């Protein structure tokens, strides 16, 4: 009777024994990379190429978030402002500051400043700012008191359970639609009933099913 499996298949168990730990290590490495603090841990606070302070600009000077993050209500992602936005003021203000040298260089060369991403979900999770802002969830609920930060840090874990905690019961996080960028407006101390707000036209249904966020 002829052999059903060619002779080389005898080597398969050996090949598996050799390759499995290599693939295993790759998998562990991949998982470790994806779930490492950079992506998901609250407190992540990289040093940026320019010492830009939200406390100074958004806090003390009271600039609205949307002056710089101007796409946040129109696109899934909030744009990081181009150098031109900084130069609207810094072509006149603090023009000799060494802290602003990289901004002036970027303006002259046309190369954007290499800002380091602070918040980043893994590719397999879908997030869009628009439905959240349209529902009256404020920036502060997800990003913390950015207006008090001299260096941006991640305030919330951005984990799946964090998303779901709010999706199961969004009400305590809702505010009037014109207060989404007001960092001082605190739902816990304000007397606000979303159900009685005439500006709200429908009941909210944040997704809890897997395909809502894994598309
Ligand atoms: C004058 C322009 C300006 C204003 C106003 C401003 N930002 Fe920013 N924002 C930036 C720049 C530049 C960065 C990138 C550098 C950094 O992280 O500090 C940034 C970064 C961020 C990040 C982190 C982005 C990432 O990489 O994950 C968040 C979140 C953020 N801003 C939220 C806000 C909120 C909320 C407000 C309003 C309270 C606001 N910003 C007002 C310019 C601005
Ligand atoms: C419901 C939670 C939530 C709210 C509300 C929210 N953000 Fe975000 N923000 C996130 C998450 C999650 C990310 C990471 C997105 C990703 O990696 O795809 C993010 C990322 C960012 C970034 C980095 C660029 C980007 O979009 O990936 C900026 C800047 C930012 N947010 C600014 C703001 C501002 C300004 C507001 C208020 C007008 C705001 N966010 C409101 C959750 C939120
Ligand atoms: C609406 C005007 C305005 C805009 C837009 C603006 N700034 Fe400023 N910025 C100021 C003012 C005013 C000061 C100085 C405050 C003071 O007198 O100390 C300042 C100070 C600074 C400083 C500290 C300089 C020093 O020597 O202490 C840095 C760094 C800076 N800004 C970066 C930026 C960056 C980066 C952007 C763009 C993302 C930006 N600014 C956009 C008005 C602005
Ligand atoms: C603080 C509350 C809160 C947090 C935190 C939050 N969400 Fe939401 N989410 C909402 C609300 C409210 C809606 C709007 C539901 C509606 O419009 O009916 C929503 C809607 C959505 C939608 C539906 C968008 C659409 O176009 O159908 C997705 C997807 C989503 N959220 C993903 C996420 C992810 C991913 C995270 C975590 C990284 C997250 N959300 C964190 C409150 C939250
Ligand atoms: C509201 C949005 C949302 C919903 C709904 C959701 N996920 Fe997730 N999921 C996320 C986010 C955001 C991450 C990334 C978390 C991180 O990076 O820590 C994630 C991560 C995961 C991971 C990677 C491992 C982990 O736990 O971090 C798996 C597996 C997963 N989700 C499966 C599911 C399944 C199965 C369902 C349905 C029962 C589901 N998800 C529903 C947002 C969601």
XYZ file of C-alpha atoms and ligand atoms in Angstrom, residues 46 48-50 52-54 57-59 63-69 79-81 85-86 115-120 139-140 143-144 146-147 150-152 181 183, ligand 1:
82
model
C 5.035 62.270 26.103
C 6.390 67.332 22.871
C 8.822 69.001 20.409
C 7.480 72.454 21.422
C 3.016 74.291 24.038
C 0.854 74.822 27.115
C -2.911 74.233 27.090
C -3.655 79.137 25.848
C -6.954 77.359 26.678
C -6.950 78.044 30.440
C -9.186 80.171 23.831
C -11.906 77.771 22.673
C -10.706 74.253 21.836
C -12.224 74.569 18.372
C -10.008 77.527 17.426
C -7.209 74.958 17.023
C -8.981 71.579 16.884
C -7.179 68.132 13.682
C -3.931 69.112 15.361
C -3.504 72.748 14.274
C -2.627 78.740 13.357
C 0.173 79.414 15.836
C 3.793 66.485 17.489
C 3.660 63.164 19.341
C 0.275 61.432 19.520
C -1.062 61.085 23.045
C -4.382 59.302 22.500
C -4.502 56.438 20.051
C -14.258 67.122 25.889
C -13.598 67.098 29.636
C -9.789 64.164 28.132
C -9.943 65.634 31.647
C -6.847 69.878 29.462
C -7.171 73.593 30.260
C 0.963 72.450 30.789
C 1.766 69.111 29.092
C -1.121 67.003 27.731
C -15.915 72.753 25.284
C -14.124 72.569 30.883
C -3.748 77.316 20.509
C -4.139 76.054 19.965
C -4.840 75.022 20.836
C -5.965 75.200 21.629
C -6.769 76.470 21.867
C -6.269 73.893 22.180
N -5.353 72.970 21.733
Fe -5.343 70.999 22.152
N -3.574 70.775 21.147
C -2.913 71.774 20.470
C -1.639 71.266 19.977
C -0.587 72.060 19.209
C -1.576 69.912 20.380
C -0.433 68.919 20.124
C 0.662 69.106 21.154
C 0.280 68.666 22.529
O -0.149 67.533 22.717
O 0.396 69.510 23.457
C -2.803 69.632 21.119
C -3.130 68.414 21.668
C -4.360 68.109 22.262
C -4.792 66.802 22.690
C -3.964 65.533 22.582
C -3.963 65.022 21.161
C -3.327 63.662 21.030
O -2.223 63.591 20.488
O -3.916 62.687 21.499
C -6.045 66.909 23.212
C -6.903 65.805 23.772
C -6.399 68.305 23.138
N -5.364 69.008 22.548
C -7.583 68.814 23.602
C -7.863 70.175 23.685
C -9.016 70.722 24.372
C -10.058 69.907 25.100
C -8.939 72.076 24.233
C -9.892 73.116 24.808
C -10.001 73.137 26.253
C -7.756 72.367 23.435
N -7.121 71.191 23.139
C -7.343 73.645 23.035
C -3.367 73.060 20.271
C -4.460 73.627 20.914
